[in-house]
Each structure stands twice: as structure tokens, then as C-alpha cells.
mmCIF file of C-alpha atoms in Angstrom:
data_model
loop_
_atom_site.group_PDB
_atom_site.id
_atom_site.type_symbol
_atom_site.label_atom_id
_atom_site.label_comp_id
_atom_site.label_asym_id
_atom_site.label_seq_id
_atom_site.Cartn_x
_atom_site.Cartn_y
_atom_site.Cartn_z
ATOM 1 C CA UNK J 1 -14.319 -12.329 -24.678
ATOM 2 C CA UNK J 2 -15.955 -14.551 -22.216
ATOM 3 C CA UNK J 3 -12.494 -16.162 -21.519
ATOM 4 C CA UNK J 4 -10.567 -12.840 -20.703
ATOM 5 C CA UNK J 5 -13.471 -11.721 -18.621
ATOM 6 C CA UNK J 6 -13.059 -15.562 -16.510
ATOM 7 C CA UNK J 7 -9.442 -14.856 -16.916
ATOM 8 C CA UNK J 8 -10.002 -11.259 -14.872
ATOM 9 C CA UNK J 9 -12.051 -12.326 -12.223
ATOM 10 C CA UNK J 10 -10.374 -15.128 -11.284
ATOM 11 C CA UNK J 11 -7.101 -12.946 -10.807
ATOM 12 C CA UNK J 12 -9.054 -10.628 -8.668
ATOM 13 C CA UNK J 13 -10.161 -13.686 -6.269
ATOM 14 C CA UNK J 14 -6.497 -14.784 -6.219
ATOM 15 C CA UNK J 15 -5.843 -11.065 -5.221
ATOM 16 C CA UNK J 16 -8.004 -11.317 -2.516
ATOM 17 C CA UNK J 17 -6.760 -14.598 -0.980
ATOM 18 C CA UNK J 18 -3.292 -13.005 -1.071
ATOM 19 C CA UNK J 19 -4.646 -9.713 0.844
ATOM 20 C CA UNK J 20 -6.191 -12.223 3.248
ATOM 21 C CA UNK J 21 -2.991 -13.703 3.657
ATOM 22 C CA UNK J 22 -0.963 -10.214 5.301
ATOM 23 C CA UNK J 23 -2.636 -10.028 8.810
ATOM 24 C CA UNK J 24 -1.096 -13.081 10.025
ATOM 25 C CA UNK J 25 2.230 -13.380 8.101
ATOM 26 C CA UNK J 26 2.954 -9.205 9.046
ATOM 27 C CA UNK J 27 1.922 -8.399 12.117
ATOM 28 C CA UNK J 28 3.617 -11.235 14.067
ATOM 29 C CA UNK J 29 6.947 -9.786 12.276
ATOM 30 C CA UNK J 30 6.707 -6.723 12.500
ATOM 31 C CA UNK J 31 6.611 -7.322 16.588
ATOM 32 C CA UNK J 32 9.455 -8.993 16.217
ATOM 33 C CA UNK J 33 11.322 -6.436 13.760
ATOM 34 C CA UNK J 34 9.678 -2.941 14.056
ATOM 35 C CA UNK J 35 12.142 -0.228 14.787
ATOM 36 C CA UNK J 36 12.833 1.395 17.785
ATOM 37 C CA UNK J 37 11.558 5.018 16.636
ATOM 38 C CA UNK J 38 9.782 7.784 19.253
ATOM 39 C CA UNK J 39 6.416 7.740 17.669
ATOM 40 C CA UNK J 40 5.957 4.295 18.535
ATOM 41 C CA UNK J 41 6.365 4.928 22.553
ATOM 42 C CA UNK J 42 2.694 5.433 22.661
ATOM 43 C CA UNK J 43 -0.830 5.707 20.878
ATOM 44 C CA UNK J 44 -0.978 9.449 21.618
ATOM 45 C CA UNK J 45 -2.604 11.156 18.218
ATOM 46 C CA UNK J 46 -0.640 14.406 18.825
ATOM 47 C CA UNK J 47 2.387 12.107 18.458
ATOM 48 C CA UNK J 48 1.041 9.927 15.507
ATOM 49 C CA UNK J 49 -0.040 12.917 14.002
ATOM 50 C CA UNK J 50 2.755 15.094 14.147
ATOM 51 C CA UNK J 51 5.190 12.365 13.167
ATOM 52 C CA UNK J 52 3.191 11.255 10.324
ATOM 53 C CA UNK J 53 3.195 15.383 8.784
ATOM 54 C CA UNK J 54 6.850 15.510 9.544
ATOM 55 C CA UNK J 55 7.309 12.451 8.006
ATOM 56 C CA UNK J 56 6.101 13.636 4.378
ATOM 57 C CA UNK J 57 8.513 14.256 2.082
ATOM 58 C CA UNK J 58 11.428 13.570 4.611
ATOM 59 C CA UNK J 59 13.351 10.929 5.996
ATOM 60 C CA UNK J 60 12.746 9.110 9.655
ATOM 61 C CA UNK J 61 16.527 9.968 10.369
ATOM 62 C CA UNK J 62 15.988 13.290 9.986
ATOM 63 C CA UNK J 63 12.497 13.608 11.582
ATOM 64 C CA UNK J 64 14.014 11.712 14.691
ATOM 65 C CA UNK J 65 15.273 14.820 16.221
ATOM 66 C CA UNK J 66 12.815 17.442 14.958
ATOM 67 C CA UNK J 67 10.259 15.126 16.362
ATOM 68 C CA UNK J 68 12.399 15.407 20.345
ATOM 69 C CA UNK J 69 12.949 19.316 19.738
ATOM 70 C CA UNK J 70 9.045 20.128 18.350
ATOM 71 C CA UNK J 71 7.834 18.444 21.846
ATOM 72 C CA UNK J 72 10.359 19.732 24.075
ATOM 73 C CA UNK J 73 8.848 23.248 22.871
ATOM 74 C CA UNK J 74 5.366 22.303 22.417
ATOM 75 C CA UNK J 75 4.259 19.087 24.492
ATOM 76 C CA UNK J 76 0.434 19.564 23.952
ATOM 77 C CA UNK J 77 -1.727 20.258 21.143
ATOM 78 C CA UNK J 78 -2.958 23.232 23.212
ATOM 79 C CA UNK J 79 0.409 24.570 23.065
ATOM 80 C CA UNK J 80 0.670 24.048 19.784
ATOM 81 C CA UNK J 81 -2.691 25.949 19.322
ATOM 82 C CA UNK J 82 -1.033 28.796 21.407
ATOM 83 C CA UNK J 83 2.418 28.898 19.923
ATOM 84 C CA UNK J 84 3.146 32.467 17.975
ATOM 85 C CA UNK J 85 4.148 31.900 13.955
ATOM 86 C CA UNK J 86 8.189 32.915 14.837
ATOM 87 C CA UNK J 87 8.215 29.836 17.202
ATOM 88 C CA UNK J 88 6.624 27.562 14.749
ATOM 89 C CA UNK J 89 8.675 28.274 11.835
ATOM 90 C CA UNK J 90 11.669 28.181 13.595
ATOM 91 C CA UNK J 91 11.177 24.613 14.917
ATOM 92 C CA UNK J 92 10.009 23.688 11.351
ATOM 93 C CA UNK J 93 13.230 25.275 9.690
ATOM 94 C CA UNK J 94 15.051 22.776 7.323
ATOM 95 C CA UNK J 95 11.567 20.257 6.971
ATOM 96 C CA UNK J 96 10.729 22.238 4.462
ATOM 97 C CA UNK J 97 7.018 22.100 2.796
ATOM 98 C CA UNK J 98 6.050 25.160 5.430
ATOM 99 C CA UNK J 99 1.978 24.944 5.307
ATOM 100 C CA UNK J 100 2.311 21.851 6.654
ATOM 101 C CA UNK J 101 3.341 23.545 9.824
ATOM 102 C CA UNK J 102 0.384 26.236 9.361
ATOM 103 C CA UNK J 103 -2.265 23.357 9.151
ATOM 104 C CA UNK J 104 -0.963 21.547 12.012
ATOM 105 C CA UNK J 105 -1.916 25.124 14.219
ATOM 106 C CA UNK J 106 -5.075 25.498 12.294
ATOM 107 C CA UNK J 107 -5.968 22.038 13.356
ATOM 108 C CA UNK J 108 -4.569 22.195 16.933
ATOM 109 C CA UNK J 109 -6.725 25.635 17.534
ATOM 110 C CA UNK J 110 -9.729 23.829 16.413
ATOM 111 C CA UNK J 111 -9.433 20.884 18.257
ATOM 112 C CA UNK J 112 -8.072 23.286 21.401
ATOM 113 C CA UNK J 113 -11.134 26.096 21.379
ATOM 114 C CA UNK J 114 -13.754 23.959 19.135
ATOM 115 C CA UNK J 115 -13.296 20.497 19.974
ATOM 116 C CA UNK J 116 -12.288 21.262 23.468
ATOM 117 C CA UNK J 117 -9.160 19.984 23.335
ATOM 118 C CA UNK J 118 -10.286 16.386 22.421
ATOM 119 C CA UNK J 119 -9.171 14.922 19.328
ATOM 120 C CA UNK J 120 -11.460 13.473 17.235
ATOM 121 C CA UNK J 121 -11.642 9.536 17.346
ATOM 122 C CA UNK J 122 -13.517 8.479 14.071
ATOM 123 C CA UNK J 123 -11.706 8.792 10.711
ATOM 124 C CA UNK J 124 -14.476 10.889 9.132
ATOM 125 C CA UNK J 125 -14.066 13.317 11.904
ATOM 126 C CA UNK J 126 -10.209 13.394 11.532
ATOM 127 C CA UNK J 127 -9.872 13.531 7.674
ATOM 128 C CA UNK J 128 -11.568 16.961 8.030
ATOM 129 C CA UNK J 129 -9.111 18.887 10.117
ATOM 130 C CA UNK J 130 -6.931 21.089 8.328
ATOM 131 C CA UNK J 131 -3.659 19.357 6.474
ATOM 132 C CA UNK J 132 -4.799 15.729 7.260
ATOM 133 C CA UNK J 133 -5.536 13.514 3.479
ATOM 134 C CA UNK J 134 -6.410 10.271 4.119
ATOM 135 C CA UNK J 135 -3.170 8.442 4.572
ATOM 136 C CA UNK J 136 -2.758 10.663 8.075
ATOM 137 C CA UNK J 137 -6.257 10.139 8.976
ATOM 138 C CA UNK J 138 -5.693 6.556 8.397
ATOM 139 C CA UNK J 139 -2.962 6.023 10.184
ATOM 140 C CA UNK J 140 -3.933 7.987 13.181
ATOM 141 C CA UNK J 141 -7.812 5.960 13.321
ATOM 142 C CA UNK J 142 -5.851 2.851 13.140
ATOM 143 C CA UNK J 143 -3.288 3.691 15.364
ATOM 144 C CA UNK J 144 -4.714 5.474 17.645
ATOM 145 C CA UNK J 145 -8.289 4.669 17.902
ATOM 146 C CA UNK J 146 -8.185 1.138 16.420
ATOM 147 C CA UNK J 147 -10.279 1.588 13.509
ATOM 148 C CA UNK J 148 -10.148 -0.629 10.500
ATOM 149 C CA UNK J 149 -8.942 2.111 8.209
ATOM 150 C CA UNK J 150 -5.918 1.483 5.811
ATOM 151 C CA UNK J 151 -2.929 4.029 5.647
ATOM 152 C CA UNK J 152 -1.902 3.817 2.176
ATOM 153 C CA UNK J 153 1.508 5.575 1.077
ATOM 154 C CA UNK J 154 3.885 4.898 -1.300
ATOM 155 C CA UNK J 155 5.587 2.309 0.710
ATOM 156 C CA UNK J 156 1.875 0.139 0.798
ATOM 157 C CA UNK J 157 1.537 0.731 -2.743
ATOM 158 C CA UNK J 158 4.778 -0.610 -3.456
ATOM 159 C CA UNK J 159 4.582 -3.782 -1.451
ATOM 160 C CA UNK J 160 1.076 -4.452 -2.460
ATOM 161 C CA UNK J 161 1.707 -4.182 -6.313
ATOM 162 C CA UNK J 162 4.833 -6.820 -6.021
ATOM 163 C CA UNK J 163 2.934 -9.554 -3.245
ATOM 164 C CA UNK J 164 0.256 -9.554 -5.550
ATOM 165 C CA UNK J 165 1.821 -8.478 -8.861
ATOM 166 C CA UNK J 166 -0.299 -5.503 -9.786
ATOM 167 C CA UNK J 167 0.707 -3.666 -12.696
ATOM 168 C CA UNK J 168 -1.972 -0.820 -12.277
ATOM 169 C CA UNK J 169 -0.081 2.893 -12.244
ATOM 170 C CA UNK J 170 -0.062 3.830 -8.418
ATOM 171 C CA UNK J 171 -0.287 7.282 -8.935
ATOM 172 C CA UNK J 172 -3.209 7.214 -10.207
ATOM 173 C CA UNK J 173 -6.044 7.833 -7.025
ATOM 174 C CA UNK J 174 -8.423 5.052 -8.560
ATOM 175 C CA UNK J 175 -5.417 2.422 -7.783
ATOM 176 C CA UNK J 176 -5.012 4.050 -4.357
ATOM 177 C CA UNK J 177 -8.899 3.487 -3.581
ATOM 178 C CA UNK J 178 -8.503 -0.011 -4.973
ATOM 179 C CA UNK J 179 -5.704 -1.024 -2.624
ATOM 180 C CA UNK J 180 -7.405 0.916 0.109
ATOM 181 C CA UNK J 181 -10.848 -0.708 -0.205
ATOM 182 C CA UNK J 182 -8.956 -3.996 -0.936
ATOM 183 C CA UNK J 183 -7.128 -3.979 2.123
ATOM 184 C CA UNK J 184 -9.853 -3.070 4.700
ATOM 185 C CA UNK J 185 -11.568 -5.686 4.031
ATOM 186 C CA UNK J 186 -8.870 -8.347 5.723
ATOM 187 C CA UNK J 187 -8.481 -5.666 8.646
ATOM 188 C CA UNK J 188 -8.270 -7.187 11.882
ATOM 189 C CA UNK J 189 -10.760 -6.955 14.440
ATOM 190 C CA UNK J 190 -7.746 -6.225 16.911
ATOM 191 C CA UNK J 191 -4.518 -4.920 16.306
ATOM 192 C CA UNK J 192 -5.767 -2.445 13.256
ATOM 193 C CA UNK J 193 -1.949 -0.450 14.621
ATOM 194 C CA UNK J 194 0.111 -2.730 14.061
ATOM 195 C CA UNK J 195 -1.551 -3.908 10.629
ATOM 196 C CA UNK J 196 -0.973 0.014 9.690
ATOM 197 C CA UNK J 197 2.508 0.346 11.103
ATOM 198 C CA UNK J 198 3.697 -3.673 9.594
ATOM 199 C CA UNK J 199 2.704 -2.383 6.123
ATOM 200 C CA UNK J 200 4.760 0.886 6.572
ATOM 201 C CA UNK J 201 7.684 -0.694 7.645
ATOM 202 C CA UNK J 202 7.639 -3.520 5.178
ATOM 203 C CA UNK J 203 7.693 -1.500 2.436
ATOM 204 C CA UNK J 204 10.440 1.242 4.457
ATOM 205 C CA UNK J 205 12.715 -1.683 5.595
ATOM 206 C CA UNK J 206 12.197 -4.878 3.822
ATOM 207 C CA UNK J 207 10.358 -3.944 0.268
ATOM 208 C CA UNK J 208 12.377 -0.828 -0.326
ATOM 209 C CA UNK J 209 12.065 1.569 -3.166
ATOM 210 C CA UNK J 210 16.035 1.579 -3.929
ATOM 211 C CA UNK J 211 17.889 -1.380 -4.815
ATOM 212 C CA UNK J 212 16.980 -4.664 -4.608
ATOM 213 C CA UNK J 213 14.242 -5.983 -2.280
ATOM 214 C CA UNK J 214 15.448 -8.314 0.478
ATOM 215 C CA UNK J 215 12.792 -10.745 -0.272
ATOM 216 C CA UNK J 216 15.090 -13.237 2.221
ATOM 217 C CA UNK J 217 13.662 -11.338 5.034
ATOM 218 C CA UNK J 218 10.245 -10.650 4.178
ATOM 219 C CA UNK J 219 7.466 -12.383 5.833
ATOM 220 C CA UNK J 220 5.295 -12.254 2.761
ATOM 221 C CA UNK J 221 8.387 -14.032 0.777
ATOM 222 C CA UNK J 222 6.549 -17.538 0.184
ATOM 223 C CA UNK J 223 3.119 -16.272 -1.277
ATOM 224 C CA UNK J 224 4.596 -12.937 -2.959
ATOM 225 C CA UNK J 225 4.082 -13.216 -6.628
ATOM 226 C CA UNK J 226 6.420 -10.598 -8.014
ATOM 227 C CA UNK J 227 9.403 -12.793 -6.052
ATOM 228 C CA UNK J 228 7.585 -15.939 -7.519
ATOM 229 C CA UNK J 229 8.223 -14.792 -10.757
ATOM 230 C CA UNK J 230 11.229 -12.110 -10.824
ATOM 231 C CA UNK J 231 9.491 -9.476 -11.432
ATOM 232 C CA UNK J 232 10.053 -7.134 -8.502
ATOM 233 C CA UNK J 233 12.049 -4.806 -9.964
ATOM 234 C CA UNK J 234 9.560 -4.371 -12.735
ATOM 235 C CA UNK J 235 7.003 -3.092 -9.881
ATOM 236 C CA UNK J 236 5.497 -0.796 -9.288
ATOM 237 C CA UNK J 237 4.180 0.514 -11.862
ATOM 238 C CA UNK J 238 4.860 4.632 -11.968
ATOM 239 C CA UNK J 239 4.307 7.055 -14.899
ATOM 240 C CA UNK J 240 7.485 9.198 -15.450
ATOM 241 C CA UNK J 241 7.250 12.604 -13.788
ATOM 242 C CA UNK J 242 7.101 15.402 -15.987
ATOM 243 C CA UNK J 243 10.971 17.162 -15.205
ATOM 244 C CA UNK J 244 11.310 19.749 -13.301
ATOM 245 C CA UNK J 245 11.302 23.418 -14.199
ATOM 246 C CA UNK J 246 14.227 25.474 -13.464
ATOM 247 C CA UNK J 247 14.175 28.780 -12.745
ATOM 248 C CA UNK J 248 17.381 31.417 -12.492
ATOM 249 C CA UNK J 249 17.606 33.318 -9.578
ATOM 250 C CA UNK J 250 20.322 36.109 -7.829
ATOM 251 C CA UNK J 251 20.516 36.528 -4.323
ATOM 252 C CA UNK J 252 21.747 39.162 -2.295
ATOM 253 C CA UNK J 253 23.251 38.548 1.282
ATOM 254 C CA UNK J 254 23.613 42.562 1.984
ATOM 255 C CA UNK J 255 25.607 42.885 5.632
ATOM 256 C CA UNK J 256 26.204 46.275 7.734
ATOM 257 C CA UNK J 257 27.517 46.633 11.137
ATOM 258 C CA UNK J 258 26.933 43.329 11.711
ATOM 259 C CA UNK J 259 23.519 42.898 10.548
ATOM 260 C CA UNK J 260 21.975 40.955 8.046
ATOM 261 C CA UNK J 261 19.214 42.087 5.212
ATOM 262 C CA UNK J 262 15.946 39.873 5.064
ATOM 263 C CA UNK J 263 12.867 40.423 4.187
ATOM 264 C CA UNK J 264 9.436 38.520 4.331
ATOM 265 C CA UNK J 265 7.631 36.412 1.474
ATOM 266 C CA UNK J 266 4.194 37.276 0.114
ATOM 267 C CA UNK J 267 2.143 35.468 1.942
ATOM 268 C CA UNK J 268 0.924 33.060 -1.311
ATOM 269 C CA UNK J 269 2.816 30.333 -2.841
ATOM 270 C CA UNK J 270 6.394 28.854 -2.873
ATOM 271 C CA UNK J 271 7.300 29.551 0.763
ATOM 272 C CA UNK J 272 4.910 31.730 1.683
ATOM 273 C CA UNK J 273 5.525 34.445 4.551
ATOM 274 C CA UNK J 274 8.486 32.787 4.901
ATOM 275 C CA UNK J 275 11.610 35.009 5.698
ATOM 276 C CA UNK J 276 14.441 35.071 3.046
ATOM 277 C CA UNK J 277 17.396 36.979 1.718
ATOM 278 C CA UNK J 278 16.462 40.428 -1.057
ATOM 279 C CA UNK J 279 16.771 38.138 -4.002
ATOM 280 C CA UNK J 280 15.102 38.668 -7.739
ATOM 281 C CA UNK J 281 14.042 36.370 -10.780
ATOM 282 C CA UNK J 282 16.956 35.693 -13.124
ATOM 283 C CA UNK J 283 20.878 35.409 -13.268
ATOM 284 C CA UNK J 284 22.763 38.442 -12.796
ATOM 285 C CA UNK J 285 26.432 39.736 -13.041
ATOM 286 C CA UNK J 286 28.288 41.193 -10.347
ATOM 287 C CA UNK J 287 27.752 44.779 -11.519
ATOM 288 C CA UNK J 288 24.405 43.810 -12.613
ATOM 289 C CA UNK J 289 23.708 42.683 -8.673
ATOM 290 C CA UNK J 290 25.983 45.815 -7.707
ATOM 291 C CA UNK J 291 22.927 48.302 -9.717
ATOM 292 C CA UNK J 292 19.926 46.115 -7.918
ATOM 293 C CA UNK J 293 21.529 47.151 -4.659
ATOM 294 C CA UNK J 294 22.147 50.472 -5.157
ATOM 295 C CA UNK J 295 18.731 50.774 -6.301
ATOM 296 C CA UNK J 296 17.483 49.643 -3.015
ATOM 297 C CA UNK J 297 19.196 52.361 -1.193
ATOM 298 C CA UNK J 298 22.556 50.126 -0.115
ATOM 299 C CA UNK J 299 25.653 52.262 -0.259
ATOM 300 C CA UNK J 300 27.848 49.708 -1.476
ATOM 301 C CA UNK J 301 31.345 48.879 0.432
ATOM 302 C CA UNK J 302 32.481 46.324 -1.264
ATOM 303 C CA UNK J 303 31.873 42.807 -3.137
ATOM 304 C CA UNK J 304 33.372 40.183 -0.636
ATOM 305 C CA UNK J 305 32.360 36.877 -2.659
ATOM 306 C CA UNK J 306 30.283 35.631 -5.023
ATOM 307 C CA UNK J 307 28.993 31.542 -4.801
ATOM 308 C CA UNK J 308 26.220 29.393 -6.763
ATOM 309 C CA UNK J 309 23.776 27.079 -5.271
ATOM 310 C CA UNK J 310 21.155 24.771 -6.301
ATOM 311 C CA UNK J 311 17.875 24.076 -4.728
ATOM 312 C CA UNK J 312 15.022 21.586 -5.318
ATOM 313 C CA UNK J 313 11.573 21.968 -4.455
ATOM 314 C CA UNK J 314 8.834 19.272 -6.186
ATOM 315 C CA UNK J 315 8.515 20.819 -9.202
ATOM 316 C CA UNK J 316 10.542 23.164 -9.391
ATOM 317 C CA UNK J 317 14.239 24.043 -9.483
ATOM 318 C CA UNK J 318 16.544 27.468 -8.499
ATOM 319 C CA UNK J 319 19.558 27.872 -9.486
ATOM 320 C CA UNK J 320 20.809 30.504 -7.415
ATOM 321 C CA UNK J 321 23.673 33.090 -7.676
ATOM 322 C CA UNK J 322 24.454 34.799 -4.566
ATOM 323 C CA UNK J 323 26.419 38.116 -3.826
ATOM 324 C CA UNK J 324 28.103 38.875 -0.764
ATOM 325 C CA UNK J 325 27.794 42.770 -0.660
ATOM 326 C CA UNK J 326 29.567 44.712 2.507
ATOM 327 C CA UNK J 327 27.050 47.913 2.887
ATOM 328 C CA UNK J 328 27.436 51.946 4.198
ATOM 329 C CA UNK J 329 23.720 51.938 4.637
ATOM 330 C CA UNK J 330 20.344 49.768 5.591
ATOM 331 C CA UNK J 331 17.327 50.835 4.042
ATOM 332 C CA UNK J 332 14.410 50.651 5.701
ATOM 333 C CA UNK J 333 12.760 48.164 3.370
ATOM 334 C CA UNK J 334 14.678 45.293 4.820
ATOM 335 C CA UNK J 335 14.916 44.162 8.309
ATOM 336 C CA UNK J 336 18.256 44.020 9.561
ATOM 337 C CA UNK J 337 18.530 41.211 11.488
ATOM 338 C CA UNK J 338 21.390 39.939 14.078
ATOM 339 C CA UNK J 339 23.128 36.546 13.467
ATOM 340 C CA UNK J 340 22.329 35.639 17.012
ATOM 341 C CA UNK J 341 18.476 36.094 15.864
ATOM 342 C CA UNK J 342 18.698 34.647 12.416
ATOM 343 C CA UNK J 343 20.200 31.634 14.601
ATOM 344 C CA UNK J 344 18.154 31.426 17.425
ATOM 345 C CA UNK J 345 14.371 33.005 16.460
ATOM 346 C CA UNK J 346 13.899 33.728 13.224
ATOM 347 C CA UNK J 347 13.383 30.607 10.654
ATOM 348 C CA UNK J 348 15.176 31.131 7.133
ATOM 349 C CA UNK J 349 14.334 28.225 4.883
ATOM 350 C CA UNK J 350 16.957 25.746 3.778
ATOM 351 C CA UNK J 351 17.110 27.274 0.434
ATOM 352 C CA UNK J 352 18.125 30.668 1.804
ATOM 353 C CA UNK J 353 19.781 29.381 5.101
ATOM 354 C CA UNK J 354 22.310 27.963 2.745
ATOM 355 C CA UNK J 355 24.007 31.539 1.755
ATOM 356 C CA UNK J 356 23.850 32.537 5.584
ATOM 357 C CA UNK J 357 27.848 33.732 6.103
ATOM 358 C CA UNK J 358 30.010 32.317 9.138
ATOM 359 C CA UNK J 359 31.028 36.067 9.810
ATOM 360 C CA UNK J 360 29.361 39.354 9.342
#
């Protein structure tokens, strides 16, 4: 017992020589290699911060240009604070994950009319605005502020379990506070941004998640153990996600006179307040669909097309039917909307957006 317990500590003080080890073999390289993107222009937190919530859950390709468009509108966290929900959502439509757009406003109006109009500089101050977890507080501290405070995604977690082959589950928070604690203690004194931002981009450009790792380029490539021993593709370490549950749904894309049927989500869970098309739990036939509508109150025309969609959310899955009904009426219990607006002002999310006809 007394060996194993040796055995343990001494792999934890190798750990820690290898954590001591990233300052000065990353941030020198990641000077040299970072990539050219817009959040990096400047230390601004509005711009850290916004890029790092449109950056969940989606890729930097595809944040690129919402990024340009979401400033072009809004260039100050007071406009942001004063921007009406329409605008918002519409500049969000297609990121998907809408509350994170609600919590970016909630923060904005505090730090606008509460905070007057100064953003907090301290990471306990920042982790408690609305929508921030401590990944965004981190980087923004760091970034921003130049506070010692590690940013730790999935991309961190991944290149710290294969440099020093850790073989703890990273989902799991306690690993995430491990790594965390672990790697604020070999902080710089200067340069905490770049520390933050040459961990993110190792593990987005160099220690990716898909494929092989191109250990030939990384700057931790001589004292990485995983490449030491082959064992990168072994690491991490994730337990299997439980799969995702699908649900059957039929939706109705009901047109008259040019005009288009929506209507707005409850404003509590899966795309909340959110505008959509009429559409109802479970998989319906075409006269089956054709009874729905006429129950609403739509004088049927005609049936011009029928189509099937899927559409994946975390945890969930809809697998969507969709009706293309020509109506003689429009009911007051939908808003008939124009293309021009469903184009221009009014956000439909991606998984409705998808049904939205070339003509009407």
C-alpha cells in the first residue's frame, strides 16, 4: 500500500513539472502561429465576451461573420443593453442555443444601468453576471484584465490529459477543478492572454479532437507523454453520452395571399419565445395534417408538398414532417407574417427556418 501511495505522488510531482513546462514552450508559439480571427484585434471584454458565448457550441468559421454583423448592429454593450428582443433574435438566428442571447442583455443592462457601464475587472465580479460559467469568466479576466485565471474548455482538457497522460474522465467537474487549480499555479505573472488563448488554440489547431493529432507541430511535442508513449488517441478520457431522444413531430407551413402562419413559443424551455411554424407532437398523415388545419380555422386550398427534416438539439432529436398547405382563410391565432419580414426582422430558428418556402 505504501508503494502505490509513493507510486501516486510521485506521478502528481511529474504532473506538475510538466504543467510548469507550458508557459514557455506555448506562448512563444502561439505568437508565432495564432490565427488571424476578429476577437483577437483587441482586449475589449465586450469583444472577448461576446465571441467567447458565440463561440459555444459553434464553430469559429461560422461565428466569424455573426461576430462582424452582431457589432455592426450593436457596437457597445450599452446598445446591447438597449436593443429590443426582435433585433436580438434576429442577429442570433441560426447560432442556435437562444438564452444565450437573453443573458448576454441581462448582463449588458446590468453592467449599462448598475455597473455604470463599466465592466467588471476581477473574475469573481465577472463569473456573476448573467450567462457567464467559469470558462467565459476565465477567459475574459485573463484576457482582458490579465488575471491569472485558467479558461478551461474542452480543447484544455484535451491537451492537458495527453501532455501529461491523464486518464481521469473530463466530464466530470472534479477533473475540471483539478486541471484548473493545476494550471494556475504555473500562470505567468505577464502575458496571463496569451497563456489563455495558446491553450485554446493548441488544442483547436494542433491537438484536435478529430483525427490524428499533429504532434509534428506541437510545441509541447518533446515532453508530451501521451506522444511519448502512443497513446493519444486513447485520450481523453470521456464517458459515452447517453443517446439522444427522438421525438416525432408535424409541421405546418400554412400560406394565404402571400403570407405566412407563425406563431410564438411558450416562453419556457426548448426555444423559448422563439417564433416558429403551427406545428404539434407526433407524425401525422396528410389528411391527418389536413383535420389539424381545419381545426384551426384554415379553409384549406390545397396540399402543395409534403417534405421530412431532421433536427438536432443536445439531447434531443425531431424528426419533422412538414405540410405545405395553400389556405382560403387566416385565423386570428396565428400571425401572418410577410416573407420580406420573416427575412429581414423576425428570427425563425434553424429548425423551423428550414421549411421556410422560396415562393408563397
Amino acid at each position: 500500500m505504501a508503494k502505490e501511495l509513493q507510486k501516486e505522488k510521485m506521478t502528481e510531482k511529474n504532473r506538475a513539472e510538466l504543467y510548469k513546462k507550458l508557459p514557455g514552450a506555448l506562448i512563444p508559439w502561439y505568437r508565432e502561429n495564432a490565427r488571424d480571427l476578429p476577437w483577437r484585434k483587441d482586449r475589449e471584454p465586450y469583444h472577448i465576451w461576446l465571441s467567447e458565448i458565440m463561440l459555444q457550441q459553434t464553430r469559429v468559421e461560422a461565428v466569424k461573420e455573426y461576430y462582424r454583423r452582431f457589432l455592426d448592429k450593436l457596437p457597445t454593450i450599452e446598445s446591447l443593453a438597449q436593443s429590443d428582443e426582435d433585433q436580438l433574435m434576429k442577429l442570433w438566428e441560426g447560432l442556435g442555443y437562444y438564452n444565450r442571447a437573453r443573458n448576454l442583455q441581462k448582463a449588458a443592462r446590468i453592467i449599462t444601468f448598475e455597473n455604470n457601464g463599466v465592466f467588471p475587472s476581477e473574475y469573481s465580479e465577472i463569473i456573476r453576471l448573467p450567462g457567464i460559467g467559469e470558462y467565459t469568466a476565465g477567459a475574459i479576466a485573463s484576457n482582458c484584465f490579465g488575471e491569472p485565471v485558467a479558461a478551461v474548455d474542452g480543447n484544455v482538457l484535451r491537451v492537458i490529459s495527453r501532455i501529461t497522460e491523464m486518464y481521469d474522465d473530463i466530464l466530470k467537474p472534479a477533473t475540471k477543478r483539478y486541471v484548473k487549480t493545476e494550471l494556475e499555479k504555473v500562470y505567468p505573472k505577464e502575458d496571463c492572454g496569451d497563456f489563455t488563448q495558446s491553450l485554446m488554440e493548441l488544442g483547436a489547431t494542433v491537438c484536435v479532437p478529430a483525427g490524428s493529432p499533429k504532434c509534428q507541430l506541437c510545441p509541447a511535442e518533446k515532453f508530451c507523454l501521451a506522444h511519448r508513449s502512443g497513446t493519444e488517441g486513447q485520450l481523453p478520457v470521456k464517458e459515452k453520452k447517453k443517446p439522444r431522444r427522438i421525438e416525432e413531430r408535424t409541421v405546418f407551413v400554412l400560406c394565404c395571399e402571400g403570407k405566412i402562419a407563425i406563431r410564438q413559443r411558450k416562453h419556457a424551455g426548448l426555444l423559448a419565445g422563439m417564433w416558429e411554424f403551427p406545428n404539434i407532437a407526433g407524425k401525422l398523415t396528410a389528411p391527418e395534417a389536413a383535420a389539424v388545419a381545419g381545426d384551426w380555422g384554415c379553409r384549406l386550398a390545397e396540399l402543395e408538398k409534403e417534405t421530412f427534416r431532421k433536427h438536432i438539439f443536445s439531447h434531443v432529436e425531431w424528426h419533422m414532417s412538414c405540410f405545405y398547405f395553400r389556405c382560403e382563410e387566416t385565423p386570428a391565432d396565428f400571425y401572418w407574417a410577410e416573407k420580406e419580414a420573416l427575412n429581414g426582422r423576425i428570427a425563425l430558428p434553424t429548425a423551423f427556418r428550414q421549411f421556410l418556402p422560396e415562393k408563397v
